[in-house]
Every structure is written in structure tokens, then in C-alpha cells.
Short mmCIF file of C-alpha atoms (C1' of nucleotides) in Angstrom, two decimals:
data_model
loop_
_atom_site.label_atom_id
_atom_site.label_comp_id
_atom_site.label_asym_id
_atom_site.label_seq_id
_atom_site.Cartn_x
_atom_site.Cartn_y
_atom_site.Cartn_z
CA MET A 69 -0.41 0.22 -0.43
CA PHE A 70 0.92 2.95 -1.18
CA GLU A 71 -0.87 6.58 0.43
CA ALA A 72 0.26 9.96 0.93
CA LYS A 73 -1.16 12.92 1.74
CA LEU A 74 0.56 16.26 0.30
CA THR A 75 -2.16 19.51 2.57
CA GLN A 76 -0.18 21.87 -1.09
CA GLY A 77 -2.19 19.89 -3.80
CA SER A 78 -0.71 23.68 -5.89
CA LEU A 79 2.51 22.43 -5.98
CA LEU A 80 1.61 19.18 -7.60
CA LYS A 81 -0.40 20.53 -10.34
CA LYS A 82 2.29 23.05 -10.91
CA ILE A 83 5.36 20.39 -11.37
CA LEU A 84 2.08 19.01 -13.73
CA ASP A 85 1.60 22.04 -15.38
CA ALA A 86 6.62 22.79 -15.40
CA ILE A 87 6.42 18.92 -16.75
CA LYS A 88 4.05 18.01 -19.62
CA ASP A 89 4.95 19.49 -23.16
CA LEU A 90 8.83 17.88 -22.12
CA VAL A 91 8.16 14.25 -20.41
CA PRO A 92 4.65 11.84 -22.39
CA SER A 93 5.48 9.49 -19.96
CA ALA A 94 7.30 8.49 -16.47
CA ASN A 95 7.78 6.22 -13.71
CA TRP A 96 6.88 7.99 -10.51
CA GLU A 97 9.06 6.34 -7.90
CA CYS A 98 7.68 5.06 -4.32
CA SER A 99 10.07 4.03 -1.74
CA SER A 100 10.21 4.77 1.84
CA THR A 101 11.93 8.62 1.26
CA GLY A 102 9.51 10.47 -0.83
CA VAL A 103 8.55 10.28 -4.48
CA SER A 104 11.26 10.63 -7.00
CA VAL A 105 11.74 10.79 -11.86
CA GLN A 106 13.47 10.84 -14.05
CA ALA A 107 12.16 11.61 -17.79
CA MET A 108 13.70 11.72 -21.04
CA ASP A 109 11.79 14.78 -22.70
CA SER A 110 10.40 12.76 -26.66
CA SER A 111 13.70 13.75 -28.52
CA HIS A 112 15.75 12.48 -25.94
CA VAL A 113 17.52 15.77 -25.15
CA SER A 114 16.67 16.52 -21.68
CA LEU A 115 15.90 15.06 -18.83
CA VAL A 116 13.88 15.85 -16.20
CA SER A 117 14.08 14.75 -12.58
CA ILE A 118 11.67 15.46 -9.76
CA SER A 119 12.33 13.79 -6.43
CA LEU A 120 9.71 14.84 -3.50
CA SER A 121 10.87 14.07 0.35
CA SER A 122 8.70 11.60 2.23
CA GLU A 123 9.33 14.33 4.82
CA GLY A 124 6.87 16.54 2.97
CA PHE A 125 3.56 14.55 3.30
CA ASP A 126 1.29 14.13 6.13
CA PRO A 127 0.91 11.60 6.38
CA PHE A 128 3.15 8.80 3.85
CA ARG A 129 3.11 5.48 3.40
CA CYS A 130 4.85 2.87 1.69
CA ASP A 131 4.93 -0.18 2.34
CA ARG A 132 7.57 -1.86 -0.64
CA ASN A 133 8.52 0.84 -3.18
CA ILE A 134 6.13 0.56 -5.41
CA ILE A 135 6.16 2.02 -9.50
CA LEU A 136 3.67 4.74 -11.03
CA GLY A 137 3.46 4.36 -15.29
CA MET A 138 2.30 7.31 -15.76
CA GLU A 139 0.98 9.14 -18.87
CA THR A 140 1.86 12.97 -17.90
CA ALA A 141 -1.46 14.58 -19.95
CA SER A 142 -3.74 11.88 -17.89
CA LEU A 143 -1.76 12.80 -14.89
CA SER A 144 -1.68 16.52 -16.25
CA LYS A 145 -5.48 15.99 -17.09
CA ILE A 146 -6.86 14.93 -13.94
CA LEU A 147 -5.28 17.02 -11.24
CA LYS A 148 -6.46 20.32 -13.04
CA CYS A 149 -10.07 18.75 -11.78
CA ALA A 150 -8.49 19.63 -8.71
CA SER A 151 -8.34 23.40 -6.52
CA ASN A 152 -5.69 25.35 -6.12
CA ASP A 153 -6.29 25.05 -2.26
CA ASP A 154 -7.38 21.59 -2.28
CA SER A 155 -5.22 18.34 -0.91
CA ILE A 156 -3.75 15.32 -2.88
CA THR A 157 -3.69 12.32 -1.72
CA VAL A 158 -2.02 10.42 -3.99
CA ARG A 159 -2.50 5.87 -3.68
CA ALA A 160 -1.52 2.58 -4.57
CA GLU A 161 -2.53 -0.44 -4.19
CA GLU A 162 -0.10 -3.10 -3.45
CA SER A 163 0.46 -4.67 -7.52
CA THR A 164 -2.81 -3.47 -8.88
CA ASP A 165 -2.95 -1.38 -12.05
CA THR A 166 -4.52 1.88 -10.93
CA VAL A 167 -4.12 5.31 -8.99
CA SER A 168 -6.33 7.30 -6.91
CA PHE A 169 -5.95 10.53 -6.37
CA ILE A 170 -8.37 12.14 -4.20
CA PHE A 171 -8.38 15.34 -3.30
CA GLU A 172 -10.03 17.42 -0.23
CA SER A 173 -11.23 21.08 -0.01
CA PRO A 174 -10.32 22.88 2.76
CA ASN A 175 -13.13 22.48 4.57
CA GLN A 176 -13.48 18.56 4.00
CA GLU A 177 -16.83 19.65 2.34
CA ARG A 178 -15.83 18.82 -1.17
CA VAL A 179 -13.93 15.78 -1.76
CA CYS A 180 -13.29 13.92 -5.11
CA ASP A 181 -11.30 10.70 -6.88
CA TYR A 182 -10.10 10.22 -9.53
CA ASN A 183 -8.76 6.88 -10.68
CA MET A 184 -6.80 6.28 -13.89
CA LYS A 185 -4.83 3.41 -15.45
CA LEU A 186 -1.65 2.72 -14.85
CA LEU A 187 1.45 2.78 -17.51
CA ASP A 188 4.58 -0.18 -18.44
CA ILE A 189 7.07 1.79 -18.89
CA ASP A 190 10.74 0.00 -19.23
CA SER A 191 12.35 4.02 -18.53
CA GLU A 192 16.41 3.90 -19.08
CA HIS A 193 16.74 5.49 -14.81
CA LEU A 194 18.92 7.88 -16.10
CA GLY A 195 20.03 10.42 -13.12
CA ILE A 196 21.84 13.49 -13.14
CA PRO A 197 25.45 12.55 -11.65
CA GLU A 198 26.60 14.52 -8.82
CA GLN A 199 29.82 16.79 -10.08
CA GLU A 200 31.25 19.76 -9.15
CA TYR A 201 30.96 22.80 -12.15
CA ASP A 202 31.97 26.33 -13.42
CA ALA A 203 29.55 27.86 -12.36
CA VAL A 204 26.76 28.46 -10.14
CA ILE A 205 24.86 31.07 -10.67
CA GLN A 206 21.37 31.22 -8.65
CA MET A 207 19.22 33.67 -10.00
CA PRO A 208 15.19 35.24 -9.71
CA SER A 209 13.06 32.71 -11.30
CA SER A 210 11.00 35.13 -13.47
CA GLU A 211 13.68 37.03 -14.46
CA PHE A 212 15.07 34.07 -16.54
CA GLN A 213 11.94 32.61 -18.47
CA ARG A 214 12.01 36.77 -18.85
CA ILE A 215 15.49 36.95 -20.27
CA CYS A 216 14.53 32.92 -22.17
CA ARG A 217 11.91 34.77 -23.57
CA ASP A 218 13.40 38.09 -24.55
CA LEU A 219 15.92 36.06 -27.14
CA THR A 220 13.50 34.06 -28.09
CA GLN A 221 12.62 37.44 -29.97
CA ILE A 222 16.05 37.38 -31.35
CA GLY A 223 17.35 34.53 -32.26
CA ASP A 224 17.16 30.19 -32.07
CA SER A 225 19.61 29.50 -29.26
CA VAL A 226 21.11 31.35 -26.28
CA LYS A 227 25.01 31.90 -25.75
CA ILE A 228 25.77 31.82 -21.86
CA ASN A 229 28.77 33.36 -20.49
CA CYS A 230 29.92 33.38 -17.38
CA THR A 231 32.72 34.88 -15.74
CA LYS A 232 33.10 36.24 -12.15
CA GLU A 233 31.63 39.42 -13.18
CA GLY A 234 28.57 38.80 -13.65
CA VAL A 235 26.25 35.83 -16.46
CA LYS A 236 25.56 37.57 -20.51
CA PHE A 237 23.25 36.30 -22.08
CA SER A 238 23.39 36.42 -26.29
CA ALA A 239 21.33 35.15 -28.87
CA HIS A 240 21.42 36.77 -32.71
CA GLY A 241 19.24 35.57 -35.87
CA ASP A 242 18.23 38.36 -38.97
CA LEU A 243 16.62 40.80 -37.18
CA GLY A 244 19.90 42.31 -35.08
CA ASP A 245 22.09 40.44 -31.77
CA GLY A 246 20.53 40.48 -28.54
CA ASN A 247 22.64 41.17 -25.76
CA ILE A 248 21.90 40.87 -21.28
CA LEU A 249 24.22 40.87 -19.62
CA LEU A 250 23.50 40.05 -15.41
CA LYS A 251 25.88 41.51 -12.48
CA GLN A 252 26.54 39.55 -9.53
CA SER A 253 24.34 42.02 -7.52
CA ALA A 254 26.07 43.25 -4.39
CA SER A 255 23.26 43.04 -1.42
CA VAL A 256 19.41 43.57 -2.31
CA ASP A 257 17.13 44.01 -0.48
CA LYS A 258 14.77 41.55 -1.14
CA GLU A 259 17.35 37.22 -0.54
CA GLU A 260 15.68 36.22 -4.36
CA ASP A 261 16.26 38.78 -5.93
CA GLN A 262 19.71 38.03 -5.63
CA VAL A 263 22.20 37.12 -8.49
CA SER A 264 24.21 34.97 -7.22
CA ILE A 265 27.62 33.49 -9.26
CA GLU A 266 30.32 31.25 -7.63
CA LEU A 267 32.65 29.97 -10.07
CA ASN A 268 35.00 27.72 -10.52
CA GLU A 269 36.24 28.00 -13.91
CA PRO A 270 34.73 30.94 -16.80
CA VAL A 271 32.38 29.30 -18.91
CA GLU A 272 30.20 29.58 -22.64
CA LEU A 273 27.85 27.45 -23.39
CA THR A 274 25.36 28.16 -25.75
CA PHE A 275 22.30 26.32 -25.38
CA ALA A 276 18.59 25.59 -27.97
CA LEU A 277 16.41 28.70 -25.55
CA ARG A 278 14.27 26.32 -27.32
CA TYR A 279 14.40 23.84 -24.66
CA LEU A 280 15.12 26.28 -22.49
CA ASN A 281 11.85 27.77 -22.21
CA PHE A 282 9.77 24.28 -21.37
CA PHE A 283 12.27 24.20 -18.16
CA THR A 284 11.61 27.97 -17.45
CA LYS A 285 7.69 26.59 -16.77
CA ALA A 286 8.65 25.54 -13.48
CA THR A 287 8.97 28.79 -12.40
CA PRO A 288 6.27 29.49 -10.79
CA LEU A 289 7.16 26.64 -8.74
CA SER A 290 10.21 29.07 -7.14
CA ALA A 291 10.97 32.34 -6.57
CA LYS A 292 14.85 31.57 -7.39
CA VAL A 293 16.42 28.46 -9.87
CA THR A 294 19.98 27.43 -9.86
CA MET A 295 21.10 27.25 -13.06
CA SER A 296 24.46 25.12 -13.19
CA LEU A 297 26.74 24.79 -15.98
CA LYS A 298 30.19 22.87 -17.03
CA GLU A 299 31.71 22.46 -20.25
CA ASP A 300 30.74 19.44 -21.94
CA VAL A 301 28.04 18.11 -19.79
CA PRO A 302 24.19 19.35 -19.90
CA LEU A 303 22.92 22.63 -18.03
CA VAL A 304 21.23 22.32 -14.73
CA LEU A 305 18.40 24.30 -13.55
CA ASP A 306 17.43 23.38 -10.15
CA TYR A 307 13.70 24.55 -9.26
CA ARG A 308 13.26 24.32 -5.09
CA ILE A 309 10.02 23.07 -3.99
CA GLY A 310 9.66 24.72 -0.78
CA GLU A 311 10.21 22.28 1.78
CA LEU A 312 8.79 19.35 -0.73
CA GLY A 313 12.22 18.53 -2.24
CA ASN A 314 12.37 19.86 -5.67
CA LEU A 315 12.40 19.72 -9.69
CA LYS A 316 15.78 19.55 -12.16
CA MET B 743 27.97 59.80 -32.57
CA PHE B 744 24.72 59.55 -31.88
CA GLU B 745 23.69 58.42 -28.88
CA ALA B 746 20.19 59.30 -27.03
CA LYS B 747 19.47 58.54 -23.56
CA LEU B 748 15.34 58.51 -22.41
CA THR B 749 14.94 57.22 -18.81
CA GLN B 750 11.35 56.85 -19.02
CA GLY B 751 12.38 53.57 -21.32
CA SER B 752 8.60 52.81 -20.82
CA LEU B 753 7.32 55.99 -23.44
CA LEU B 754 9.30 54.48 -26.53
CA LYS B 755 7.77 51.36 -25.87
CA LYS B 756 4.37 52.73 -26.11
CA ILE B 757 5.17 55.20 -29.04
CA LEU B 758 6.05 51.46 -31.30
CA ASP B 759 3.08 49.93 -29.45
CA ALA B 760 1.76 53.12 -30.93
CA ILE B 761 2.78 52.93 -34.50
CA LYS B 762 3.22 49.55 -35.07
CA ASP B 763 0.37 48.42 -37.08
CA LEU B 764 -0.40 51.14 -38.78
CA VAL B 765 3.51 51.96 -40.45
CA PRO B 766 5.99 48.96 -42.32
CA SER B 767 8.69 50.56 -41.71
CA ALA B 768 10.31 54.53 -41.18
CA ASN B 769 13.30 56.55 -41.18
CA TRP B 770 14.03 57.87 -37.38
CA GLU B 771 16.12 61.06 -38.10
CA CYS B 772 17.91 62.68 -35.63
CA SER B 773 19.71 66.14 -34.68
CA SER B 774 20.88 68.23 -31.89
CA THR B 775 17.15 69.76 -31.90
CA GLY B 776 15.92 65.89 -31.88
CA VAL B 777 14.39 62.86 -33.51
CA SER B 778 12.20 62.77 -36.02
CA VAL B 779 9.39 60.55 -37.87
CA GLN B 780 7.71 60.96 -40.36
CA ALA B 781 5.47 57.88 -42.22
CA MET B 782 2.58 56.84 -44.06
CA ASP B 783 0.84 53.84 -43.32
CA SER B 784 1.09 50.97 -46.88
CA SER B 785 -2.58 52.74 -47.82
CA HIS B 786 -0.64 55.72 -48.22
CA VAL B 787 -4.08 56.87 -46.81
CA SER B 788 -2.35 58.99 -43.15
CA LEU B 789 0.48 59.77 -41.56
CA VAL B 790 2.53 59.16 -39.04
CA SER B 791 4.70 61.81 -37.18
CA ILE B 792 6.72 61.82 -34.12
CA SER B 793 8.82 64.59 -32.96
CA LEU B 794 11.35 64.13 -30.00
CA SER B 795 12.22 66.72 -28.82
CA SER B 796 16.81 66.78 -28.13
CA GLU B 797 15.89 67.64 -24.21
CA GLY B 798 13.56 64.50 -23.18
CA PHE B 799 17.14 62.73 -23.02
CA ASP B 800 19.44 62.48 -21.08
CA PRO B 801 22.73 62.72 -22.48
CA PHE B 802 21.98 63.29 -25.67
CA ARG B 803 24.19 63.90 -28.17
CA CYS B 804 24.11 63.89 -32.41
CA ASP B 805 27.45 65.52 -33.67
CA ARG B 806 25.93 65.10 -37.70
CA ASN B 807 22.84 65.14 -38.57
CA ILE B 808 22.12 61.29 -39.37
CA ILE B 809 19.02 58.62 -40.06
CA LEU B 810 17.86 55.80 -39.58
CA GLY B 811 15.52 53.90 -41.42
CA MET B 812 14.13 50.41 -39.16
CA GLU B 813 11.50 47.95 -39.91
CA THR B 814 9.19 48.73 -37.37
CA ALA B 815 8.52 45.11 -35.90
CA SER B 816 11.45 44.46 -35.67
CA LEU B 817 12.96 47.62 -33.32
CA SER B 818 8.97 46.34 -31.75
CA LYS B 819 10.59 43.13 -31.12
CA ILE B 820 13.61 44.66 -29.65
CA LEU B 821 11.81 47.16 -27.49
CA LYS B 822 9.08 44.23 -25.78
CA CYS B 823 12.57 43.11 -24.45
CA ALA B 824 12.95 46.50 -22.25
CA SER B 825 11.35 46.26 -19.09
CA ASN B 826 8.75 49.55 -17.92
CA ASP B 827 11.22 50.58 -16.00
CA ASP B 828 14.31 49.95 -17.37
CA SER B 829 16.50 53.74 -19.41
CA ILE B 830 16.86 52.80 -22.83
CA THR B 831 19.66 53.98 -24.77
CA VAL B 832 19.80 54.41 -28.73
CA ARG B 833 23.63 54.91 -30.35
CA ALA B 834 24.63 54.53 -33.62
CA GLU B 835 27.64 55.86 -35.11
CA GLU B 836 28.63 57.83 -38.35
CA SER B 837 28.33 56.17 -40.91
CA THR B 838 26.88 51.97 -39.93
CA ASP B 839 24.33 50.09 -40.70
CA THR B 840 23.05 48.52 -36.97
CA VAL B 841 22.68 51.26 -33.61
CA SER B 842 22.00 50.10 -30.87
CA PHE B 843 19.55 49.47 -28.49
CA ILE B 844 20.68 48.89 -24.79
CA PHE B 845 18.36 48.31 -21.69
CA GLU B 846 19.28 49.48 -18.18
CA SER B 847 17.12 48.80 -15.10
CA PRO B 848 16.42 51.37 -12.54
CA ASN B 849 19.49 49.52 -10.36
CA GLN B 850 22.08 48.33 -13.03
CA GLU B 851 22.04 45.55 -12.29
CA ARG B 852 20.97 44.60 -16.17
CA VAL B 853 22.91 45.41 -19.03
CA CYS B 854 21.04 44.76 -22.22
CA ASP B 855 21.83 45.83 -25.63
CA TYR B 856 20.86 44.28 -29.13
CA ASN B 857 21.80 46.06 -32.55
CA MET B 858 19.46 46.04 -34.99
CA LYS B 859 21.03 46.67 -38.61
CA LEU B 860 19.25 49.51 -40.77
CA LEU B 861 16.83 49.84 -43.67
CA ASP B 862 17.55 52.25 -46.75
CA ILE B 863 14.20 54.05 -46.74
CA ASP B 864 13.71 56.07 -49.02
CA SER B 865 10.80 58.46 -48.26
CA GLU B 866 8.92 60.83 -49.60
CA HIS B 867 9.42 63.74 -46.67
CA LEU B 868 5.90 64.27 -46.08
CA GLY B 869 4.95 66.81 -43.13
CA ILE B 870 1.75 67.71 -41.06
CA PRO B 871 1.35 71.88 -42.28
CA GLU B 872 1.07 74.04 -39.82
CA GLN B 873 -3.14 76.01 -40.23
CA GLU B 874 -5.79 76.18 -39.13
CA TYR B 875 -8.21 74.35 -37.89
CA ASP B 876 -12.04 75.25 -37.62
CA ALA B 877 -12.63 73.15 -34.38
CA VAL B 878 -9.56 72.25 -32.32
CA ILE B 879 -11.07 69.89 -29.88
CA GLN B 880 -9.31 68.99 -26.62
CA MET B 881 -10.36 65.36 -24.89
CA PRO B 882 -9.41 63.07 -22.32
CA SER B 883 -7.14 60.21 -24.55
CA SER B 884 -9.35 56.84 -23.38
CA GLU B 885 -13.06 59.32 -24.05
CA PHE B 886 -11.91 58.78 -27.45
CA GLN B 887 -11.46 55.87 -27.63
CA ARG B 888 -14.05 54.62 -26.23
CA ILE B 889 -15.71 56.69 -29.10
CA CYS B 890 -14.29 54.54 -31.21
CA ARG B 891 -14.29 51.50 -30.30
CA ASP B 892 -17.69 51.84 -29.27
CA LEU B 893 -18.82 53.04 -31.89
CA THR B 894 -16.66 50.46 -34.86
CA GLN B 895 -19.44 48.42 -33.39
CA ILE B 896 -22.71 49.92 -35.57
CA GLY B 897 -20.01 51.31 -38.91
CA ASP B 898 -17.43 51.76 -39.95
CA SER B 899 -17.00 55.61 -40.42
CA VAL B 900 -17.55 58.36 -37.93
CA LYS B 901 -18.88 61.49 -38.84
CA ILE B 902 -17.24 64.26 -36.21
CA ASN B 903 -19.56 67.37 -35.77
CA CYS B 904 -18.71 70.34 -34.07
CA THR B 905 -20.48 72.81 -33.02
CA LYS B 906 -19.45 75.45 -30.00
CA GLU B 907 -22.02 72.90 -27.32
CA GLY B 908 -19.97 70.05 -28.19
CA VAL B 909 -18.76 67.12 -30.81
CA LYS B 910 -20.85 64.46 -31.84
CA PHE B 911 -19.85 61.39 -32.98
CA SER B 912 -21.84 59.21 -35.52
CA ALA B 913 -22.19 56.29 -36.93
CA HIS B 914 -24.32 53.87 -38.53
CA GLY B 915 -24.95 50.83 -39.93
CA ASP B 916 -26.99 47.35 -40.95
CA LEU B 917 -27.96 47.11 -37.11
CA GLY B 918 -29.11 50.72 -36.27
CA ASP B 919 -27.02 54.04 -35.29
CA GLY B 920 -25.44 55.19 -32.83
CA ASN B 921 -24.43 59.06 -31.48
CA ILE B 922 -22.15 60.34 -29.04
CA LEU B 923 -22.16 64.07 -27.95
CA LEU B 924 -19.53 65.32 -26.26
CA LYS B 925 -20.38 68.29 -24.33
CA GLN B 926 -17.90 70.98 -23.69
CA SER B 927 -17.05 71.00 -19.45
CA ALA B 928 -17.15 73.71 -17.08
CA SER B 929 -15.30 72.96 -14.57
CA VAL B 930 -13.70 69.61 -14.26
CA ASP B 931 -11.40 68.50 -11.02
CA LYS B 932 -9.41 66.72 -13.60
CA GLU B 933 -7.91 69.23 -16.15
CA GLU B 934 -7.40 66.35 -18.08
CA ASP B 935 -10.74 65.31 -17.99
CA GLN B 936 -11.99 68.14 -19.85
CA VAL B 937 -13.67 68.88 -23.45
CA SER B 938 -12.50 71.92 -24.64
CA ILE B 939 -13.21 73.50 -28.40
CA GLU B 940 -11.98 75.67 -30.39
CA LEU B 941 -14.36 76.76 -32.71
CA ASN B 942 -13.73 78.38 -35.31
CA GLU B 943 -16.74 77.72 -37.30
CA PRO B 944 -18.75 74.54 -36.95
CA VAL B 945 -17.23 71.50 -38.95
CA GLU B 946 -18.76 68.32 -40.79
CA LEU B 947 -16.58 65.28 -40.62
CA THR B 948 -16.06 62.06 -40.99
CA PHE B 949 -13.63 59.32 -41.35
CA ALA B 950 -13.06 55.80 -41.70
CA LEU B 951 -13.54 53.93 -38.38
CA ARG B 952 -10.14 51.65 -39.26
CA TYR B 953 -8.03 54.46 -39.22
CA LEU B 954 -9.79 55.59 -36.10
CA ASN B 955 -8.92 52.66 -34.10
CA PHE B 956 -4.92 52.58 -34.83
CA PHE B 957 -4.39 55.74 -34.03
CA THR B 958 -6.04 55.79 -31.46
CA LYS B 959 -3.67 52.95 -29.91
CA ALA B 960 -1.12 56.41 -29.37
CA THR B 961 -4.00 56.55 -25.84
CA PRO B 962 -1.49 54.85 -23.13
CA LEU B 963 1.30 58.32 -24.45
CA SER B 964 -1.18 61.36 -23.11
CA ALA B 965 -4.59 61.43 -21.38
CA LYS B 966 -5.29 63.67 -23.98
CA VAL B 967 -5.45 63.91 -26.89
CA THR B 968 -6.24 67.47 -29.29
CA MET B 969 -7.64 66.73 -32.64
CA SER B 970 -8.27 69.01 -35.41
CA LEU B 971 -10.82 69.09 -38.01
CA LYS B 972 -11.38 70.65 -41.28
CA GLU B 973 -13.09 71.01 -44.23
CA ASP B 974 -10.86 68.98 -47.48
CA VAL B 975 -7.72 68.93 -45.36
CA PRO B 976 -7.46 65.51 -43.24
CA LEU B 977 -8.01 65.38 -39.07
CA VAL B 978 -5.42 65.57 -36.80
CA LEU B 979 -4.66 63.74 -33.61
CA ASP B 980 -2.10 65.36 -31.63
CA TYR B 981 -1.30 63.20 -28.21
CA ARG B 982 2.53 64.57 -26.56
CA ILE B 983 4.87 62.56 -25.16
CA GLY B 984 5.12 65.00 -21.25
CA GLU B 985 8.33 67.55 -22.51
CA LEU B 986 9.61 64.67 -24.73
CA GLY B 987 7.66 65.65 -27.44
CA ASN B 988 5.07 64.03 -29.38
CA LEU B 989 2.51 62.02 -32.04
CA LYS B 990 0.93 62.68 -34.60
"C1'" DG C 718 -12.56 45.53 -9.63
"C1'" DA C 719 -11.87 46.32 -14.26
"C1'" DT C 720 -9.27 45.44 -18.46
"C1'" DG C 721 -6.05 44.39 -22.19
"C1'" DA C 722 -1.98 41.54 -23.36
"C1'" DG C 723 0.03 37.45 -23.25
"C1'" DT C 724 -0.10 32.51 -23.56
"C1'" DT C 725 -2.64 28.11 -24.81
"C1'" DT C 726 -5.87 24.97 -25.60
"C1'" DC C 727 -9.66 23.60 -29.39
"C1'" DG D 1390 -7.59 30.54 -36.47
"C1'" DA D 1391 -10.22 31.52 -32.89
"C1'" DA D 1392 -12.09 31.27 -28.26
"C1'" DA D 1393 -10.44 30.72 -23.39
"C1'" DC D 1394 -8.19 31.52 -19.60
"C1'" DT D 1395 -3.90 34.02 -16.83
"C1'" DC D 1396 -1.61 37.57 -15.51
"C1'" DA D 1397 -0.55 42.45 -15.02
"C1'" DT D 1398 -1.44 46.60 -14.48
"C1'" DC D 1399 -4.45 51.10 -13.91
#
DNA sequence: GATGAGTTTC
DNA sequence: GAAACTCATC
């Protein structure tokens, strides 16, 4: 028996909004420590990795490790049926082919339950390796979203150049070119508005804005995003989901 | 070398929002006194005239008269990349084929620069002649926008009839007709809410609402609009852009 | 609270 | 391409 209740159900809704355009289906691996997902997009260009700690749920019960293979579009459709202030309980029996979602309004007056068929997905079980990066940049997630959206007006890809002075985002295309320089902030009133850079090595890397714009769909999950860069290694964007976990 | 910094960059963004549906491309003529644009819409029905005084910029430097021919759609795209509270600096070297736009956030933490290719546009260099009008009406720009939008529901053109009592806007069409009478206001609390009429001669003229609705895209630039009318002469709408200049 | 622009969905 | 929804602004 697996059962996990998330008081703030809107978080799960936002997680699905963040990944539904990228990941067609995914295995949700449930263990006593929590829930995690690793899935590639359909073009195998990017990897989505979600980890949610058991401590973010109450109650959380996982008698035995269980893998819930789900169609992302279907899950997203079902979660659209939850109100933002509903709690969401996910429940699955041992060796079942369905999973249940229970949405409860704060005053308990409305209880919805949806049952979805599970899939058998063979996954390669990739993960994002823990490693040293040349540059780790923290910035407001809305700022990063804005940069990607703006540079999409100019070109298809963005060159990210990080030095200790700041990060420069550059694009070029038919109408000309655009460069956005973000300086490391000295001291800002709001911590979440801060731009901070940990630099081992200056880096200059180029990425497709198409994918970055997919990734920034996670912006509502967190006011901040952490971007890790390293030569010949995929870029990592890390959105912290409160105390619950994170989405990379 | 031409360089002009506009602290309130949102003004330039609004100017482009106002003209981008009307003017496909335009020459921006820069001289020591400021920047001006005269351009006809693609159907040669209307003329857009912008004049921005050098005194509205700080700094403003124009060593030699220079003409910057720009695609309006491209310029608009680039200006969409500026935040409303950014300052905008326009810079062009002598005999160059590109122009640079620098957007700086108020705290200087983000600096964007965009470079756009210039065009060689042969323009007829028309202007709006200075002349006496039969009627000069000042009214809230939002009110005029609303009138044009509402009457578009009724018909394709509006008859504007101005006497010393007031202005009457009339349209008719399949579903019936509509008339909006605006009386000259005696005294209003807010000066910008005032309707005032300077009348030499009562006039009655008809205009295509399609174009008036293009013109009212300039509404965000100014709370007031001045409409000048004269028999056999094009209508003029004048939107004052603060101390910077105006758009007609 | 209302309006408009942008984004997304059908 | 039209309509609905969301977000931001007034």
C-alpha cells in the first residue's frame, strides 16, 4: 500500500504544468524516503528529474517500493480537476494497475477521487550525476524566464557566458543580436531577487532556447532558480519546491 | 556619433505600440534638436509624425544629422525586451548599418544591448502643415478611444460634428445607428478629464473608424488628445508625450 | 475590480 | 484561427 497526502496540492499541479510539455510519460518511483521521477523528453535532449521527500507529505506511507508508470498528459488532466487549495492524496495498492487521486477541499466539504490506469514503462533509469560544475548561478526564476522569452525574439539559441563579474546571455538572428548582462548583486533587499555566482572556471556554452523555454515552465514552483554549467556537460536548472523537494 | 538616453524607456515602448500596426518601416531622423519621424501607413491614407526633443533625453549627443531607417516590427520586437522601468539608450555610429539599443534596469544590475540592422528607406518626407483649423478639440484620450471602439460596433465610419456646444460622433450601420455627444465641460476637477473646444467654424466631417482605431493605439502615451478638424483637410490627432515631444 | 495583453488550447 | 484562460496593470 502506498499513500501520500500533500496538503498543498497546488504544488503537484505546478509540477505537472512544468513537465507536461516535455515528458510524455514517466515512472514515479515511490519508496519510504519519498517519490522520485527521472524521465527524458521525447527527443532525448533533456532529462527531467523530480525528487519529493516523504517528509513533505503527511501522512506518508510506503510499505514496499512501488513504481507508478503514468501518462503525463492524463495525470495533468486529472490534476486540473483539483482546486489550488485542495489537498491531494495519492494512493495505490500493491500490484494494482490503477492509482487513485483524492482531492479534498480545505473545509472537507468536497471530496473528489479520480482513478487512473497505470502504464508499464521501461525506463533507462538515468539520473543527473552529482558533480562539480564550472559555474553555479542563482538568480530570480522570473528573471531567467524573462531573459529566455526576450532572446527568443532574436534567435533560436542562447550563448551563456559566465565570468565572476556576471552572466551574459547572447542571441543573434535575422534582425540583429541581443545581449543581456546580469551582474552579481552586491546586496539586495529581497534575498530572492539576488543574483549570485559561484565560479570555478569561466564558461561559455550555447543552448537551444526552445528547451530553455520548456524548462522555465517550472518558474511558478520557485522564486529562485539555480543554473549549473560545465563544459561538455548538460546545463542543469534546479527549482527548489519549498521543503518538499526539487525539480531539475 | 548619435547617442540618446531616455530614462523612462516605457515611452519609447508605447510609441512603438502606437505605430507598429500602421507603419511598416520608417526613417528616424536625428539632429541636434532631437529625433523625428514622418511615415505613411502602407495604404498611404494616413501620416504618422513623431517629434522628440533632444531635451527629453539625457544625455543627448548628435554630432551630425543621421537617418536611421528601421523596420517597425523589428524595432518593436527589440523594445519588447525592455522592462517598463528600464532606461533606453539608442546609439549609432556615423556611417554604420546598425543601431544599438541599451536597456538598463534601475539598479543597474541588468544591462541588455540589442543591435539591429538598418534599412535604406526612400521616404517622401511629408509633414503635417501648420495651419488654422476650423475646430480644435481637446478631450481625454481614453474617452476618444472608447468612442471609436464603441462606434465600430455600429458602423465603419464616424461622422464628427463640432459646434460650440459640443462634439457629436455618429455612426450608422445595419443594426441601427449610434450618436455620442460630448459637451464642452464647464469645470472639471481633473484638468485631463476636460473637454474643450476652440471653434472658428462649425464642421461636419466623416472618417473611417478603421484608421481612428489605429490612431487610438497611442492612448497610453497621453491622458489627453487634441483633435484638429478642417474641411477638405486630414484630421489631426495630437498626443503629447510629456515633455519629450508628441505623436501626431 | 476591471481592463487588456499574452499565452495556450481547441 | 478563434476562444478561453492567466497574468499584469490601472
